[in-house]
Short mmCIF file of C-alpha atoms and ligand atoms in Angstrom, two decimals:
data_model
loop_
_atom_site.label_atom_id
_atom_site.label_comp_id
_atom_site.label_asym_id
_atom_site.label_seq_id
_atom_site.Cartn_x
_atom_site.Cartn_y
_atom_site.Cartn_z
CA MET A 190 7.79 -21.61 -6.09
CA ARG A 191 8.80 -17.90 -5.77
CA VAL A 192 6.59 -14.60 -5.71
CA PHE A 193 8.14 -11.45 -7.02
CA LYS A 194 6.40 -7.90 -6.70
CA PHE A 195 7.29 -5.11 -9.04
CA GLY A 196 6.12 -1.73 -7.74
CA GLY A 197 5.07 1.45 -9.71
CA ALA A 198 8.55 2.78 -9.95
CA SER A 199 9.79 -0.49 -11.50
CA VAL A 200 7.36 -0.25 -14.29
CA LYS A 201 7.22 3.50 -14.79
CA ASP A 202 8.50 3.66 -18.33
CA ALA A 203 9.63 1.61 -21.07
CA ALA A 204 13.12 1.23 -19.99
CA ALA A 205 11.87 0.04 -16.48
CA VAL A 206 9.72 -2.64 -18.25
CA LYS A 207 12.72 -3.81 -20.24
CA ASN A 208 14.57 -3.96 -16.83
CA VAL A 209 11.96 -6.26 -15.40
CA ALA A 210 12.89 -8.58 -18.02
CA LYS A 211 16.57 -8.32 -17.12
CA VAL A 212 15.75 -8.80 -13.41
CA LEU A 213 13.97 -12.17 -14.53
CA GLN A 214 16.88 -13.01 -16.73
CA THR A 215 19.28 -13.03 -13.77
CA THR A 216 17.00 -14.73 -11.27
CA GLY A 217 15.34 -17.26 -13.55
CA PHE A 218 11.72 -17.35 -14.22
CA SER A 219 10.40 -20.73 -13.97
CA GLU A 220 8.06 -21.59 -10.86
CA LEU A 221 7.46 -17.82 -10.48
CA LEU A 222 4.41 -15.72 -10.02
CA VAL A 223 4.98 -11.88 -10.59
CA VAL A 224 2.78 -9.24 -9.07
CA VAL A 225 2.70 -5.81 -10.52
CA SER A 226 1.48 -2.46 -9.41
CA ALA A 227 0.13 0.31 -11.71
CA MET A 228 2.88 2.28 -13.75
CA GLY A 229 4.53 5.04 -12.03
CA LYS A 230 2.05 7.68 -10.54
CA THR A 231 -0.90 6.07 -12.44
CA THR A 232 -2.95 5.23 -9.32
CA ASN A 233 -2.72 8.89 -8.24
CA ALA A 234 -3.74 10.01 -11.90
CA LEU A 235 -6.80 7.63 -11.58
CA GLU A 236 -7.73 9.12 -8.17
CA ARG A 237 -7.91 12.47 -9.83
CA ILE A 238 -10.03 11.00 -12.47
CA VAL A 239 -12.51 9.77 -9.77
CA GLU A 240 -12.50 13.14 -8.27
CA SER A 241 -13.14 14.90 -11.65
CA TYR A 242 -16.06 12.46 -12.35
CA LEU A 243 -17.67 12.92 -9.11
CA ASN A 244 -17.58 16.55 -9.07
CA LYS A 245 -18.81 16.74 -12.75
CA ARG A 246 -15.64 18.81 -13.64
CA ASN A 247 -14.91 19.39 -17.30
CA ASP A 248 -11.27 18.20 -17.14
CA LEU A 249 -12.29 14.36 -16.99
CA LYS A 250 -11.71 13.73 -20.77
CA ASP A 251 -8.43 15.32 -20.53
CA LEU A 252 -7.39 13.42 -17.60
CA ILE A 253 -8.17 10.13 -19.08
CA GLY A 254 -6.62 11.29 -22.47
CA ASP A 255 -3.26 12.04 -20.71
CA LEU A 256 -3.38 8.72 -18.77
CA LYS A 257 -3.93 6.94 -22.14
CA GLU A 258 -1.21 8.85 -23.75
CA TYR A 259 1.33 8.02 -21.07
CA HIS A 260 0.65 4.30 -21.37
CA LEU A 261 0.61 4.52 -25.35
CA LYS A 262 3.95 6.17 -25.26
CA ILE A 263 5.30 3.08 -23.14
CA ILE A 264 3.79 0.70 -25.54
CA GLU A 265 5.16 2.26 -28.55
CA GLU A 266 8.51 2.09 -27.17
CA LEU A 267 8.27 -1.46 -26.33
CA PHE A 268 6.55 -3.06 -29.33
CA ASP A 269 7.93 -2.45 -32.87
CA ALA A 270 4.68 -3.47 -34.71
CA LYS A 271 1.67 -1.13 -34.45
CA GLN A 272 -0.56 -4.19 -35.16
CA HIS A 273 0.65 -6.01 -32.00
CA PRO A 274 -2.45 -6.96 -30.05
CA VAL A 275 -1.30 -4.94 -26.89
CA PHE A 276 -2.50 -1.79 -28.75
CA LYS A 277 -5.99 -2.99 -29.00
CA LYS A 278 -6.09 -4.52 -25.45
CA ILE A 279 -5.19 -1.15 -23.95
CA GLU A 280 -7.47 0.66 -26.15
CA ASN A 281 -10.31 -1.63 -24.97
CA LEU A 282 -9.34 -1.22 -21.32
CA PHE A 283 -9.53 2.67 -21.63
CA ASP A 284 -13.04 2.24 -23.43
CA ASP A 285 -14.07 -0.02 -20.55
CA LEU A 286 -12.96 2.76 -17.96
CA ARG A 287 -15.24 5.32 -20.00
CA THR A 288 -18.20 3.00 -20.13
CA THR A 289 -17.68 2.11 -16.34
CA LEU A 290 -17.93 5.93 -15.60
CA ASP A 291 -20.81 6.47 -18.19
CA ARG A 292 -22.90 3.62 -16.76
CA ASN A 293 -22.35 4.04 -13.03
CA LYS A 294 -25.41 4.86 -11.08
CA SER A 295 -23.79 4.64 -7.72
CA THR A 296 -22.93 7.66 -5.73
CA GLN A 297 -20.89 5.64 -3.15
CA TYR A 298 -17.33 7.16 -3.54
CA ASP A 299 -15.53 4.15 -2.19
CA TYR A 300 -17.20 1.82 -4.65
CA ILE A 301 -16.55 4.00 -7.67
CA TYR A 302 -12.96 4.44 -6.55
CA ASP A 303 -12.33 0.82 -6.71
CA GLN A 304 -13.90 0.37 -9.95
CA VAL A 305 -11.83 3.03 -11.57
CA VAL A 306 -8.57 2.86 -9.83
CA SER A 307 -8.13 -0.81 -10.64
CA TYR A 308 -7.60 0.02 -14.24
CA GLY A 309 -4.10 1.00 -13.28
CA GLU A 310 -3.18 -2.42 -12.40
CA LEU A 311 -5.15 -4.22 -15.17
CA ILE A 312 -3.28 -1.78 -17.82
CA SER A 313 0.10 -2.30 -16.40
CA SER A 314 -0.11 -6.00 -15.95
CA ILE A 315 -1.36 -6.31 -19.76
CA ILE A 316 1.70 -4.52 -20.93
CA VAL A 317 4.27 -6.29 -18.94
CA SER A 318 2.82 -9.65 -19.56
CA GLU A 319 2.81 -8.91 -23.33
CA TYR A 320 6.24 -7.53 -23.53
CA LEU A 321 7.42 -10.47 -21.63
CA ASN A 322 5.76 -12.93 -23.97
CA GLU A 323 7.16 -11.16 -26.71
CA THR A 324 10.81 -11.21 -25.51
CA GLY A 325 10.84 -14.83 -24.57
CA TYR A 326 9.55 -14.88 -20.98
CA THR A 327 6.33 -16.90 -21.84
CA ASN A 328 3.87 -16.22 -19.16
CA GLU A 329 0.17 -16.67 -18.21
CA TRP A 330 -1.79 -13.56 -17.38
CA LEU A 331 -4.27 -13.91 -14.63
CA ASP A 332 -7.11 -11.54 -13.36
CA ALA A 333 -6.43 -11.15 -9.69
CA ARG A 334 -10.01 -10.27 -9.01
CA GLU A 335 -10.99 -13.87 -9.85
CA LEU A 336 -8.39 -15.09 -7.28
CA ILE A 337 -8.37 -12.70 -4.45
CA LYS A 338 -11.91 -12.69 -2.76
CA THR A 339 -12.61 -10.02 -0.47
CA ASP A 340 -15.52 -8.56 1.57
CA ASN A 341 -17.07 -5.37 0.22
CA ALA A 342 -15.31 -2.73 2.20
CA TYR A 343 -14.20 -0.81 -0.88
CA ARG A 344 -10.74 0.87 -0.65
CA ASP A 345 -9.57 -1.25 2.39
CA ALA A 346 -11.09 -4.81 1.57
CA GLU A 347 -10.60 -7.79 3.80
CA VAL A 348 -9.42 -10.93 2.37
CA ASP A 349 -11.69 -13.93 2.41
CA TRP A 350 -8.74 -16.38 2.93
CA GLU A 351 -10.71 -19.63 2.51
CA ASN A 352 -12.16 -18.70 -0.84
CA THR A 353 -9.06 -17.07 -1.96
CA GLN A 354 -6.80 -19.96 -1.08
CA LYS A 355 -9.00 -22.38 -2.94
CA ARG A 356 -9.11 -20.29 -6.09
CA ILE A 357 -5.35 -19.65 -6.21
CA VAL A 358 -4.33 -23.27 -5.80
CA GLU A 359 -6.77 -24.16 -8.43
CA LYS A 360 -5.73 -21.36 -11.20
CA VAL A 361 -2.24 -20.79 -10.58
CA ASN A 362 0.30 -23.21 -12.68
CA LYS A 363 3.14 -23.51 -10.16
CA LYS A 364 5.58 -24.73 -12.73
CA GLY A 365 5.41 -21.86 -15.06
CA LEU A 366 5.61 -18.03 -15.11
CA THR A 367 2.43 -16.26 -14.01
CA LEU A 368 1.73 -12.60 -14.16
CA THR A 369 -0.97 -10.82 -12.16
CA GLN A 370 -1.90 -7.69 -10.42
CA GLY A 371 -1.44 -6.47 -7.06
CA PHE A 372 -3.82 -4.29 -5.08
CA ILE A 373 -7.05 -5.53 -6.45
CA GLY A 374 -9.53 -8.31 -5.89
CA SER A 375 -13.37 -8.80 -6.05
CA ASP A 376 -16.32 -9.07 -3.52
CA GLU A 377 -19.11 -11.65 -3.34
CA ASN A 378 -20.95 -9.84 -6.31
CA ASN A 379 -17.75 -9.69 -8.34
CA PHE A 380 -17.49 -5.99 -8.09
CA THR A 381 -13.65 -4.81 -7.93
CA THR A 382 -12.31 -4.15 -4.52
CA THR A 383 -8.85 -2.71 -3.52
CA LEU A 384 -6.68 -3.73 -0.48
CA GLY A 385 -5.54 -0.16 0.36
CA ARG A 386 -3.04 2.09 -1.12
CA GLU A 387 0.40 0.38 -1.65
CA GLY A 388 -1.56 -2.85 -1.23
CA SER A 389 0.50 -4.72 -3.95
CA ASP A 390 2.95 -5.92 -1.44
CA TYR A 391 0.21 -7.33 0.50
CA THR A 392 -0.97 -9.19 -2.65
CA ALA A 393 2.37 -10.93 -3.04
CA GLY A 394 2.04 -12.08 0.61
CA ILE A 395 -1.51 -13.47 -0.20
CA PHE A 396 -0.14 -15.36 -3.24
CA ALA A 397 2.93 -16.57 -1.38
CA TYR A 398 0.98 -17.82 1.66
CA CYS A 399 -1.77 -19.63 -0.50
CA LEU A 400 0.88 -21.31 -2.52
CA GLY A 401 3.46 -22.02 0.09
CA ALA A 402 5.93 -20.30 -1.80
CA ASP A 403 9.59 -20.52 -0.92
CA SER A 404 10.14 -16.89 -0.98
CA VAL A 405 8.75 -13.39 -1.80
CA SER A 406 11.06 -10.76 -3.39
CA ILE A 407 9.98 -6.96 -3.46
CA TRP A 408 11.84 -5.21 -5.98
CA LYS A 409 12.42 -1.44 -5.33
CA ASP A 410 14.35 1.55 -6.18
CA VAL A 411 16.15 1.51 -3.01
CA PRO A 412 18.95 -1.22 -2.08
CA GLY A 413 16.58 -2.76 0.61
CA VAL A 414 15.04 -1.78 4.04
CA LEU A 415 16.99 1.26 5.27
CA ASN A 416 17.07 2.42 8.76
CA ALA A 417 15.23 5.57 7.62
CA ASP A 418 13.47 7.14 4.58
CA PRO A 419 16.25 8.56 2.47
CA ARG A 420 14.07 11.19 1.31
CA VAL A 421 13.69 12.51 4.79
CA PHE A 422 16.90 11.54 6.70
CA LYS A 423 20.65 11.76 5.78
CA ASN A 424 23.01 8.88 6.34
CA THR A 425 20.70 6.03 6.09
CA GLN A 426 21.97 2.55 6.42
CA LEU A 427 21.01 -0.72 4.93
CA LEU A 428 19.54 -3.23 7.24
CA SER A 429 20.64 -6.61 6.02
CA HIS A 430 18.35 -8.87 8.09
CA VAL A 431 15.11 -7.72 10.00
CA SER A 432 12.81 -10.27 11.78
CA TYR A 433 9.18 -10.67 10.87
CA SER A 434 7.98 -9.20 14.22
CA GLU A 435 10.44 -6.20 13.82
CA ALA A 436 9.21 -5.63 10.32
CA ILE A 437 5.77 -5.57 11.38
CA GLU A 438 6.57 -3.03 14.01
CA LEU A 439 8.42 -0.84 11.56
CA ALA A 440 5.57 -1.20 8.94
CA PHE A 441 3.16 -0.30 11.78
CA TYR A 442 4.83 2.68 12.82
CA GLY A 443 4.91 3.92 9.16
CA ALA A 444 8.08 2.58 7.35
CA SER A 445 6.77 2.80 3.88
CA VAL A 446 8.93 0.15 2.44
CA ILE A 447 6.81 -2.69 3.50
CA HIS A 448 3.01 -2.48 3.55
CA PRO A 449 1.98 -3.37 7.27
CA LYS A 450 -0.38 -6.31 6.34
CA THR A 451 2.22 -7.99 4.17
CA ILE A 452 4.26 -9.68 6.74
CA GLN A 453 1.71 -11.64 8.89
CA PRO A 454 0.75 -14.15 6.22
CA LEU A 455 4.43 -14.81 5.62
CA GLN A 456 5.34 -15.04 9.13
CA ARG A 457 2.70 -17.65 9.65
CA LYS A 458 4.34 -19.88 6.95
CA GLU A 459 7.90 -18.71 7.65
CA ILE A 460 8.28 -17.50 4.20
CA PRO A 461 11.38 -15.05 3.83
CA LEU A 462 10.69 -11.79 2.30
CA ASN A 463 13.61 -10.11 0.33
CA VAL A 464 13.53 -6.43 -0.36
CA LYS A 465 15.80 -6.02 -3.27
CA SER A 466 17.14 -3.26 -5.80
CA PHE A 467 15.80 -3.89 -9.32
CA LEU A 468 18.88 -1.82 -10.49
CA ASN A 469 21.28 -4.25 -8.94
CA PRO A 470 19.30 -7.69 -8.81
CA THR A 471 22.32 -9.75 -7.67
CA THR A 472 23.06 -7.90 -4.52
CA ASP A 473 21.71 -9.15 -1.27
CA GLY A 474 19.28 -6.30 -0.13
CA THR A 475 17.23 -6.84 3.04
CA SER A 476 15.88 -10.32 4.05
CA VAL A 477 12.82 -10.38 6.54
CA LYS A 478 12.86 -13.91 8.27
CA LYS A 479 12.79 -15.46 11.47
CA GLY A 480 15.85 -14.46 13.94
CA GLN A 481 17.35 -11.51 15.44
CA PRO A 482 15.36 -8.33 15.39
CA LEU A 483 17.81 -6.29 13.50
CA ASP A 484 21.10 -6.78 11.79
CA PRO A 485 23.00 -4.45 12.03
CA TYR A 486 21.47 -3.33 15.23
CA MET A 487 20.87 0.49 15.21
CA PRO A 488 18.13 3.13 15.79
CA CYS A 489 15.41 3.17 12.97
CA TYR A 490 13.72 6.55 12.35
CA ILE A 491 10.13 6.63 10.85
CA VAL A 492 8.00 9.63 10.20
CA LYS A 493 4.51 9.81 9.19
CA LYS A 494 3.18 13.21 7.95
CA ASP A 495 -0.22 14.43 7.62
CA GLN A 496 -1.48 13.12 10.93
CA ILE A 497 -4.26 14.65 13.12
CA LEU A 498 -3.65 14.88 16.90
CA VAL A 499 -6.81 14.86 18.82
CA SER A 500 -7.53 15.16 22.55
CA LEU A 501 -10.79 14.43 24.16
CA SER A 502 -11.98 15.16 27.59
CA SER A 503 -15.43 14.61 29.09
CA LEU A 504 -17.94 17.49 28.83
CA ASP A 505 -18.23 17.54 32.60
CA PHE A 506 -14.53 16.87 33.54
CA SER A 507 -15.50 13.42 34.73
CA PHE A 508 -12.80 10.80 34.17
CA ILE A 509 -12.59 9.16 30.75
CA VAL A 510 -13.27 5.48 31.46
CA GLU A 511 -13.40 2.25 29.69
CA ASP A 512 -16.79 2.88 28.38
CA ASN A 513 -16.05 6.25 26.75
CA ILE A 514 -12.52 4.57 25.44
CA SER A 515 -14.40 1.66 23.85
CA GLU A 516 -16.99 3.97 22.19
CA ILE A 517 -14.35 6.31 20.88
CA PHE A 518 -12.59 3.36 19.33
CA SER A 519 -15.86 2.15 17.57
CA LEU A 520 -16.19 5.62 16.17
CA PHE A 521 -12.57 5.33 14.63
CA HIS A 522 -13.19 2.03 13.34
CA GLU A 523 -16.50 2.95 11.76
CA HIS A 524 -14.83 5.69 9.91
CA HIS A 525 -11.84 3.79 8.69
CA ILE A 526 -9.45 6.02 10.77
CA LYS A 527 -6.27 4.39 12.02
CA VAL A 528 -4.96 5.10 15.53
CA ASP A 529 -1.11 5.51 15.48
CA LEU A 530 -0.55 6.57 19.09
CA ILE A 531 -2.44 6.73 22.33
CA GLN A 532 -1.99 8.43 25.51
CA ASN A 533 -4.34 9.05 28.40
CA SER A 534 -4.65 10.75 31.63
CA ALA A 535 -7.61 10.86 34.24
CA ILE A 536 -9.63 13.34 32.32
CA SER A 537 -8.28 13.48 28.79
CA PHE A 538 -7.44 11.06 26.12
CA SER A 539 -5.07 11.97 23.22
CA VAL A 540 -4.77 9.96 19.93
CA CYS A 541 -2.60 10.42 16.88
CA LEU A 542 -4.84 9.64 13.83
CA ASP A 543 -4.17 8.70 10.26
CA ASP A 544 -7.01 9.92 8.37
CA LYS A 545 -6.10 8.17 4.98
CA PHE A 546 -9.50 8.24 3.48
CA ASP A 547 -10.58 11.60 4.67
CA TYR A 548 -13.36 10.94 6.93
CA PHE A 549 -12.20 12.86 9.98
CA GLU A 550 -14.72 15.76 9.23
CA GLY A 551 -17.52 13.26 9.35
CA LEU A 552 -16.23 11.89 12.63
CA LEU A 553 -15.65 15.18 14.31
CA GLY A 554 -19.31 16.02 14.62
CA LYS A 555 -19.96 12.75 16.50
CA LEU A 556 -17.07 13.22 18.65
CA LYS A 557 -18.08 16.83 19.56
CA ALA A 558 -21.65 15.78 20.78
CA LYS A 559 -20.08 13.68 23.56
CA PHE A 560 -16.66 15.15 24.12
CA LYS A 561 -14.75 18.42 24.40
CA VAL A 562 -12.52 18.01 21.35
CA THR A 563 -9.35 19.80 20.58
CA TYR A 564 -7.28 18.93 17.65
CA ASN A 565 -4.17 19.77 15.33
CA THR A 566 -4.28 18.84 11.79
CA ASN A 567 -0.97 18.51 9.78
CA VAL A 568 1.20 17.18 12.52
CA SER A 569 3.94 14.54 12.09
CA LEU A 570 4.55 11.57 14.06
CA TYR A 571 8.17 10.53 14.49
CA THR A 572 9.18 7.17 15.81
CA ILE A 573 12.51 5.86 16.68
CA ARG A 574 12.83 1.92 17.11
CA HIS A 575 15.76 1.03 19.36
CA PHE A 576 16.42 4.59 20.26
CA THR A 577 19.41 5.92 21.92
CA GLU A 578 19.89 9.07 23.99
CA ASN A 579 21.85 10.74 21.03
CA ALA A 580 19.20 9.68 18.54
CA ILE A 581 16.43 11.43 20.55
CA GLN A 582 18.46 14.65 21.19
CA SER A 583 19.33 15.05 17.45
CA LEU A 584 15.67 14.33 16.27
CA GLU A 585 14.24 16.67 18.92
CA LYS A 586 16.49 19.54 17.96
CA ASP A 587 14.38 22.70 16.78
CA LYS A 588 11.13 20.79 16.68
CA ASP A 589 7.83 22.11 18.12
CA ILE A 590 6.81 19.00 20.22
CA LEU A 591 3.14 18.52 21.09
CA LEU A 592 3.37 14.99 22.67
CA LYS A 593 6.08 12.51 23.64
CA GLN A 594 5.87 8.76 24.57
CA ILE A 595 8.74 6.40 25.41
CA THR A 596 8.29 2.71 25.84
CA ARG A 597 11.08 0.00 26.16
CA GLU A 598 12.20 -0.14 22.42
CA THR A 599 10.13 2.85 20.97
CA TYR A 600 10.32 6.51 21.32
CA GLN A 601 7.76 8.74 19.54
CA MET A 602 6.72 12.31 19.32
CA VAL A 603 4.18 14.35 17.61
CA VAL A 604 5.59 17.43 16.14
CA LYS A 605 3.72 20.55 14.67
CA ASP A 606 5.01 20.87 10.97
N1 LIG B 957 -0.96 1.15 -7.35
C1 LIG B 957 -1.47 0.97 -5.88
C2 LIG B 957 -1.00 2.24 -5.18
O1 LIG B 957 -0.19 2.98 -5.97
C3 LIG B 957 -0.94 -0.04 -5.33
C4 LIG B 957 0.50 -0.36 -5.23
O2 LIG B 957 1.26 0.31 -5.75
O3 LIG B 957 0.97 -1.29 -4.34
O4 LIG B 957 -1.13 2.55 -4.20
MG1 LIG B 958 3.15 1.66 -5.52
#
């Protein structure tokens, strides 16, 4: 059995959805489970809907209306007959979305976020499933929330593997073509949860692990995993093979082609992961599997923007000791803040933080009560895996470097933007 994942860009308009069918025609579509993300930039649009709702702004209706228009335009292009059931299904989902907001009593941002943002994947998967059914790719649509069970850490939920495995094995027909959503799951009380932004890759990994799949393919608008993000760097090169551990390292440092959590479940069962272009489905792309770290071997560049560099020292200039450090880390953890780099000296401790969920403000007060805190927001963290002197020199040129760190395989610097 195989698992495919089609991300937002691969279903962003009617032509893209038609292309999904083309890919399936090329690869075959039996014994296949397909995970889809929300269409195009829908998740961002839904995030704006959450903001508008919570701030009681008067553009809420328009924002929902625009998102509905966007999807209606796609289905009008995909389906000839206005009476096709897909129209009613999408209409109903938008009605549900409004009802969810109208009836909501919670003030918990993360909870509301998941209840709303999950509609992107529900809508997208219905459209793709209906289109494939219509064009001869008969499939079964499954609600991932009935399969992927998680804790209730909304926006960053942890998978309950045992329960999830049981449900997936029970519900997925391994012989046929199954279509489901990435990114979403549900908690013990059946409230919708999400696995973190860009979490659809991870969903593909979860399904593959639970089904003992032969491979996972992630279909992208790039030819595979490149040695740098082509939006930021010139002259990027395709990596034809990356080992699991190298892929985990690259994802950890911020290579956005693969979601960091995706690889571990695959590595455990040695399931290969292919990253391929949905525009050229017969070309090889990148395979992530057991073996050499990188082929071809070359420096890989990663940049993470919008980071915060924080330096802490004790108020009385005493040493920063294990006790302080463990306390600092529990605070980061409590506030869902990811630490991307650590450097410490006797009296100060610096960390580069990724504040994906905007919790830094809340944390700052607590840190200031105990430490002398200095920080820079809007810094970028650059990483070179398998660096060379040349690579470092050219990267450092004309940059305002705040901090540098070199280990055996990895060079990192924090830079003012
Ligand atoms: N739609 C979600 C996002 O944009 C999940 C994903 O695309 O993987 O973050
Ligand atoms: Mg996406």
